XYZ file of N, CA and C in Angstrom:
381
model
N -124.909 -25.732 39.160
C -123.762 -26.478 39.952
C -124.016 -27.930 39.637
N -122.860 -28.981 39.746
C -122.929 -29.939 39.728
C -123.429 -30.373 41.215
N -123.466 -31.918 41.758
C -123.777 -32.331 42.759
C -122.420 -32.223 43.340
N -121.306 -32.881 42.793
C -120.232 -32.881 43.145
C -119.613 -31.573 43.867
N -120.147 -30.597 42.631
C -119.516 -29.375 43.139
C -119.778 -28.769 44.299
N -120.812 -29.422 45.080
C -121.091 -28.687 46.257
C -120.572 -29.302 47.036
N -119.883 -30.856 47.271
C -118.822 -31.056 48.286
C -117.470 -30.686 47.995
N -117.008 -29.142 47.488
C -115.936 -29.017 47.786
C -115.775 -27.714 48.281
N -114.674 -27.232 48.884
C -114.444 -25.963 49.898
C -114.485 -24.979 49.005
N -114.899 -23.553 49.552
C -115.451 -22.569 48.852
C -113.907 -22.149 47.861
N -113.192 -22.089 48.393
C -111.741 -21.573 48.153
C -111.777 -22.227 46.626
N -111.966 -23.779 46.584
C -111.584 -24.203 45.396
C -112.576 -23.969 44.604
N -113.981 -23.615 45.035
C -115.103 -22.884 43.865
C -114.670 -21.496 43.509
N -114.095 -20.604 44.133
C -113.656 -19.636 43.861
C -112.344 -19.601 42.759
N -111.385 -20.396 42.951
C -110.514 -20.609 41.714
C -111.278 -21.027 40.584
N -111.710 -21.995 40.471
C -112.470 -22.842 39.472
C -113.347 -21.769 38.862
N -113.962 -20.649 39.574
C -114.736 -19.737 38.789
C -113.766 -19.032 38.186
N -112.608 -18.186 39.176
C -111.713 -17.378 38.353
C -111.265 -17.555 37.121
N -110.950 -19.352 37.149
C -110.126 -19.847 35.568
C -111.463 -20.147 34.696
N -112.700 -20.068 34.819
C -113.755 -20.115 34.071
C -113.973 -21.823 34.174
N -113.418 -22.268 34.832
C -113.855 -23.853 34.692
C -115.655 -24.544 35.656
N -115.823 -25.725 34.976
C -116.842 -25.764 35.586
C -116.616 -27.435 36.655
N -117.100 -26.963 37.670
C -116.242 -28.463 39.057
C -117.346 -29.665 38.303
N -116.399 -30.641 38.116
C -117.270 -32.066 37.886
C -117.519 -32.678 39.726
N -116.538 -32.356 40.120
C -116.570 -32.899 41.690
C -115.334 -33.610 42.019
N -115.313 -34.057 43.635
C -113.759 -34.316 44.145
C -113.677 -35.726 43.495
N -112.488 -36.064 43.757
C -112.295 -37.385 43.673
C -112.709 -38.566 44.584
N -113.466 -40.121 44.542
C -113.629 -40.380 45.470
C -112.006 -41.129 45.935
N -111.738 -41.133 47.343
C -110.458 -41.428 47.889
C -109.687 -40.537 47.613
N -109.405 -39.394 47.187
C -108.686 -38.551 46.322
C -107.821 -37.528 47.482
N -106.911 -36.919 46.777
C -106.272 -35.891 47.302
C -107.017 -34.513 48.324
N -107.102 -34.059 49.256
C -107.868 -32.951 49.820
C -107.260 -31.593 48.690
N -108.568 -31.056 48.028
C -107.922 -29.861 47.443
C -107.914 -30.212 45.873
N -108.092 -31.397 45.627
C -108.258 -32.263 44.062
C -109.638 -32.444 43.589
N -109.706 -31.768 42.569
C -110.960 -32.132 42.195
C -110.827 -31.975 40.650
N -112.016 -32.527 40.112
C -111.948 -32.901 38.430
C -112.716 -31.536 38.177
N -112.560 -31.451 36.366
C -113.130 -29.672 36.193
C -113.175 -30.007 35.064
N -113.616 -29.029 34.153
C -114.532 -29.086 33.029
C -113.964 -27.665 32.546
N -113.408 -27.385 31.158
C -113.213 -26.326 30.439
C -114.319 -25.854 29.810
N -114.431 -25.076 29.043
C -115.718 -24.360 28.623
C -116.083 -25.422 27.479
N -114.885 -26.171 26.726
C -114.991 -27.162 25.643
C -115.180 -28.400 26.078
N -115.325 -28.395 27.086
C -115.761 -29.867 27.756
C -114.321 -30.891 27.928
N -112.895 -30.304 28.031
C -111.740 -30.761 28.402
C -111.650 -30.979 30.229
N -111.666 -32.298 30.596
C -111.977 -32.718 31.884
C -109.870 -32.476 32.331
N -109.732 -31.924 33.160
C -108.672 -31.189 33.992
C -108.883 -31.715 35.506
N -107.668 -31.509 36.015
C -107.705 -31.646 37.513
C -107.215 -30.164 37.998
N -107.979 -29.505 38.818
C -107.833 -28.293 40.006
C -106.857 -29.209 41.252
N -105.861 -28.362 41.512
C -105.596 -28.555 42.888
C -105.099 -27.376 43.360
N -105.818 -26.699 44.836
C -105.572 -26.007 45.330
C -105.422 -26.317 46.746
N -104.756 -25.345 47.583
C -104.722 -25.066 48.788
C -104.537 -23.573 49.680
N -105.281 -23.406 50.289
C -105.528 -21.818 50.753
C -104.228 -20.902 51.233
N -102.969 -21.048 50.747
C -102.255 -19.827 51.139
C -101.377 -19.797 49.889
N -102.012 -18.173 49.357
C -101.299 -17.923 48.245
C -100.083 -17.502 48.249
N -99.125 -17.214 49.213
C -97.817 -17.071 49.565
C -96.933 -18.512 49.138
N -97.578 -19.647 48.713
C -96.722 -20.787 48.162
C -96.645 -20.795 47.099
N -97.592 -20.475 46.328
C -97.055 -19.894 44.294
C -95.819 -20.389 44.139
N -95.063 -19.654 44.567
C -93.242 -19.896 43.930
C -92.931 -21.165 44.362
N -93.347 -22.037 45.284
C -93.186 -23.739 45.558
C -93.957 -24.082 44.484
N -95.047 -24.027 44.479
C -95.415 -24.970 43.375
C -95.127 -24.430 42.169
N -94.765 -23.490 41.454
C -94.179 -23.450 40.518
C -92.892 -24.091 40.667
N -92.222 -24.026 41.537
C -90.980 -24.552 41.500
C -91.073 -26.565 41.231
N -92.431 -26.789 41.633
C -92.598 -28.070 41.799
C -93.090 -28.683 40.243
N -93.720 -27.662 39.934
C -94.184 -27.669 38.440
C -93.414 -27.660 37.439
N -92.307 -27.176 37.121
C -91.068 -26.962 36.707
C -90.043 -28.345 36.669
N -89.958 -28.971 38.443
C -89.792 -30.402 38.306
C -90.653 -31.663 37.356
N -91.934 -31.232 37.851
C -92.878 -32.022 37.387
C -92.270 -32.720 35.823
N -92.005 -31.106 35.029
C -92.015 -31.231 33.532
C -90.935 -31.709 33.361
N -90.026 -31.743 33.729
C -88.492 -32.225 33.661
C -88.673 -33.909 33.859
N -89.002 -34.217 34.756
C -89.519 -35.799 35.083
C -90.029 -35.907 34.013
N -91.419 -35.177 33.584
C -92.405 -35.720 32.464
C -91.412 -36.238 31.087
N -90.879 -35.121 30.623
C -89.733 -35.127 29.566
C -88.923 -36.361 29.762
N -88.623 -37.498 30.675
C -87.670 -37.958 30.718
C -88.470 -39.333 30.911
N -90.010 -39.399 31.015
C -90.458 -40.821 30.741
C -91.217 -41.031 32.570
N -91.067 -39.946 33.415
C -91.449 -40.012 34.225
C -93.146 -40.066 34.604
N -94.210 -40.870 35.309
C -95.277 -40.991 34.425
C -96.549 -40.151 35.508
N -95.993 -38.880 35.531
C -96.528 -37.928 36.223
C -97.617 -37.250 35.287
N -98.530 -36.632 35.611
C -99.232 -35.875 34.921
C -99.037 -34.415 34.463
N -98.695 -33.779 33.264
C -98.410 -32.681 32.725
C -99.083 -31.334 33.877
N -98.122 -30.690 34.384
C -99.342 -29.604 35.018
C -99.341 -28.479 33.997
N -100.393 -27.910 33.449
C -100.590 -26.917 32.779
C -100.223 -25.376 33.093
N -100.595 -24.981 34.598
C -100.802 -23.772 34.996
C -100.593 -23.769 36.043
N -99.809 -22.891 36.755
C -99.812 -22.940 38.465
C -99.995 -21.392 38.353
N -100.565 -21.027 39.406
C -101.205 -19.602 39.770
C -101.740 -19.603 41.314
N -102.070 -18.117 41.817
C -102.733 -18.260 42.873
C -103.519 -16.969 42.744
N -104.631 -16.854 43.590
C -105.720 -15.823 43.970
C -105.571 -14.899 45.471
N -106.210 -14.447 45.539
C -106.035 -13.884 46.933
C -106.048 -14.488 48.092
N -106.741 -15.813 47.879
C -107.224 -16.606 48.860
C -106.356 -18.025 49.125
N -105.703 -18.002 47.716
C -105.298 -19.879 47.738
C -104.260 -19.705 46.348
N -103.431 -20.758 46.409
C -102.860 -21.026 45.510
C -103.209 -22.308 44.561
N -102.945 -22.175 43.592
C -103.772 -23.898 42.504
C -103.088 -24.253 41.553
N -102.695 -25.627 41.183
C -102.281 -25.766 39.928
C -103.540 -26.296 38.950
N -103.254 -26.437 37.904
C -103.920 -27.171 36.621
C -103.608 -28.242 35.954
N -104.048 -29.325 35.551
C -102.769 -30.429 35.479
C -103.850 -31.377 34.357
N -103.074 -32.101 33.932
C -104.152 -32.955 33.021
C -104.465 -33.842 33.854
N -105.694 -34.516 33.101
C -106.376 -35.733 34.353
C -106.006 -36.885 33.356
N -105.280 -37.577 34.428
C -104.859 -39.429 33.763
C -106.082 -40.554 33.862
N -106.117 -41.132 33.309
C -106.689 -42.843 33.408
C -106.347 -43.149 34.518
N -107.393 -43.854 35.078
C -107.281 -44.301 36.162
C -108.029 -44.226 37.392
N -107.776 -44.840 38.905
C -108.398 -44.629 39.687
C -107.357 -44.564 40.939
N -108.048 -43.693 41.899
C -107.187 -43.578 43.200
C -107.574 -45.042 43.915
N -106.213 -45.603 44.716
C -106.241 -46.925 45.196
C -106.931 -46.884 46.812
N -107.999 -47.466 47.092
C -108.656 -47.667 47.972
C -107.248 -48.227 49.395
N -106.696 -49.157 48.745
C -105.875 -49.582 49.826
C -104.434 -49.629 49.255
N -103.096 -49.213 49.860
C -101.903 -49.503 49.349
C -101.249 -50.756 49.531
N -101.038 -51.693 48.166
C -100.919 -52.771 48.091
C -98.962 -52.809 48.427
N -98.587 -54.077 48.202
C -97.117 -54.128 48.310
C -96.781 -53.892 46.855
N -97.286 -54.091 46.181
C -96.964 -54.098 44.853
C -96.862 -52.435 44.238
N -97.806 -52.227 44.645
C -97.932 -50.234 44.638
C -96.801 -49.408 45.584
N -96.648 -49.983 46.892
C -95.538 -49.195 47.366
C -94.301 -49.510 46.692
N -93.933 -51.079 45.809
C -93.012 -50.775 45.606
C -92.590 -50.168 44.484
N -93.884 -49.795 43.531
C -93.896 -49.029 42.550
C -93.616 -47.415 42.605
N -94.410 -47.090 44.070
C -94.075 -45.748 44.828
C -92.602 -45.575 45.026
N -91.802 -46.493 45.475
C -90.547 -46.627 45.891
C -89.456 -46.640 45.169
N -89.630 -47.183 43.850
C -89.470 -46.974 42.625
C -88.994 -45.727 41.894
N -90.240 -44.800 41.854
C -90.675 -43.590 41.229
C -89.914 -42.798 42.196
N -89.953 -42.639 43.647
C -89.299 -41.901 44.305
C -87.838 -41.835 43.938
N -87.051 -42.977 43.830
C -85.572 -43.030 43.436
C -85.217 -42.298 42.512
N -86.061 -42.560 41.246
C -86.059 -41.869 40.179
C -86.294 -40.084 40.101
N -87.540 -39.694 41.104
C -87.752 -38.400 41.427
C -86.154 -37.739 41.801
N -85.443 -38.233 42.644
C -84.187 -37.901 42.985
C -82.986 -37.824 42.191
N -83.297 -39.150 40.899
C -82.317 -38.907 39.849
C -82.720 -37.707 39.214
N -84.078 -37.740 38.529
C -84.639 -37.175 37.466
C -84.725 -35.519 37.722
N -85.071 -35.309 38.608
C -85.829 -34.163 38.904
C -84.891 -33.090 38.596
N -83.313 -33.104 38.821
C -82.316 -32.006 38.444
C -81.969 -31.207 39.864
N -82.903 -31.883 40.765
C -82.071 -30.708 41.823
C -81.760 -32.090 43.334
N -81.388 -31.481 44.140
C -80.510 -32.282 45.134
C -81.488 -32.233 46.536
N -81.528 -33.057 47.191
C -82.489 -32.769 48.364
C -81.491 -33.161 49.614
């Protein structure tokens, strides 16, 4: 187990083990439940979990929306799989280059607002 793997919740470790993934560790300043993982052949991915397996249909819908957005040029990672265990819902996605910002800037906030507008248009769903 890597040093970073000790810093993740038990349900994250359980999901990673069930999927045959090695935990690299959580992201600095990252989202709760998101960890860097590696496949047996060394490909680095992102595993996100939440301790509520009943959310699998919601996460699957989100993954479908994300795929449509990605096909239209929205800069989100591809979600490779969504599933659940007896204790958690999970998604496995590609790892994009970059870093999580420590502080939100005006420029970044403006980009997020633009992306939110595109999400409403490109997602194929109305809210």
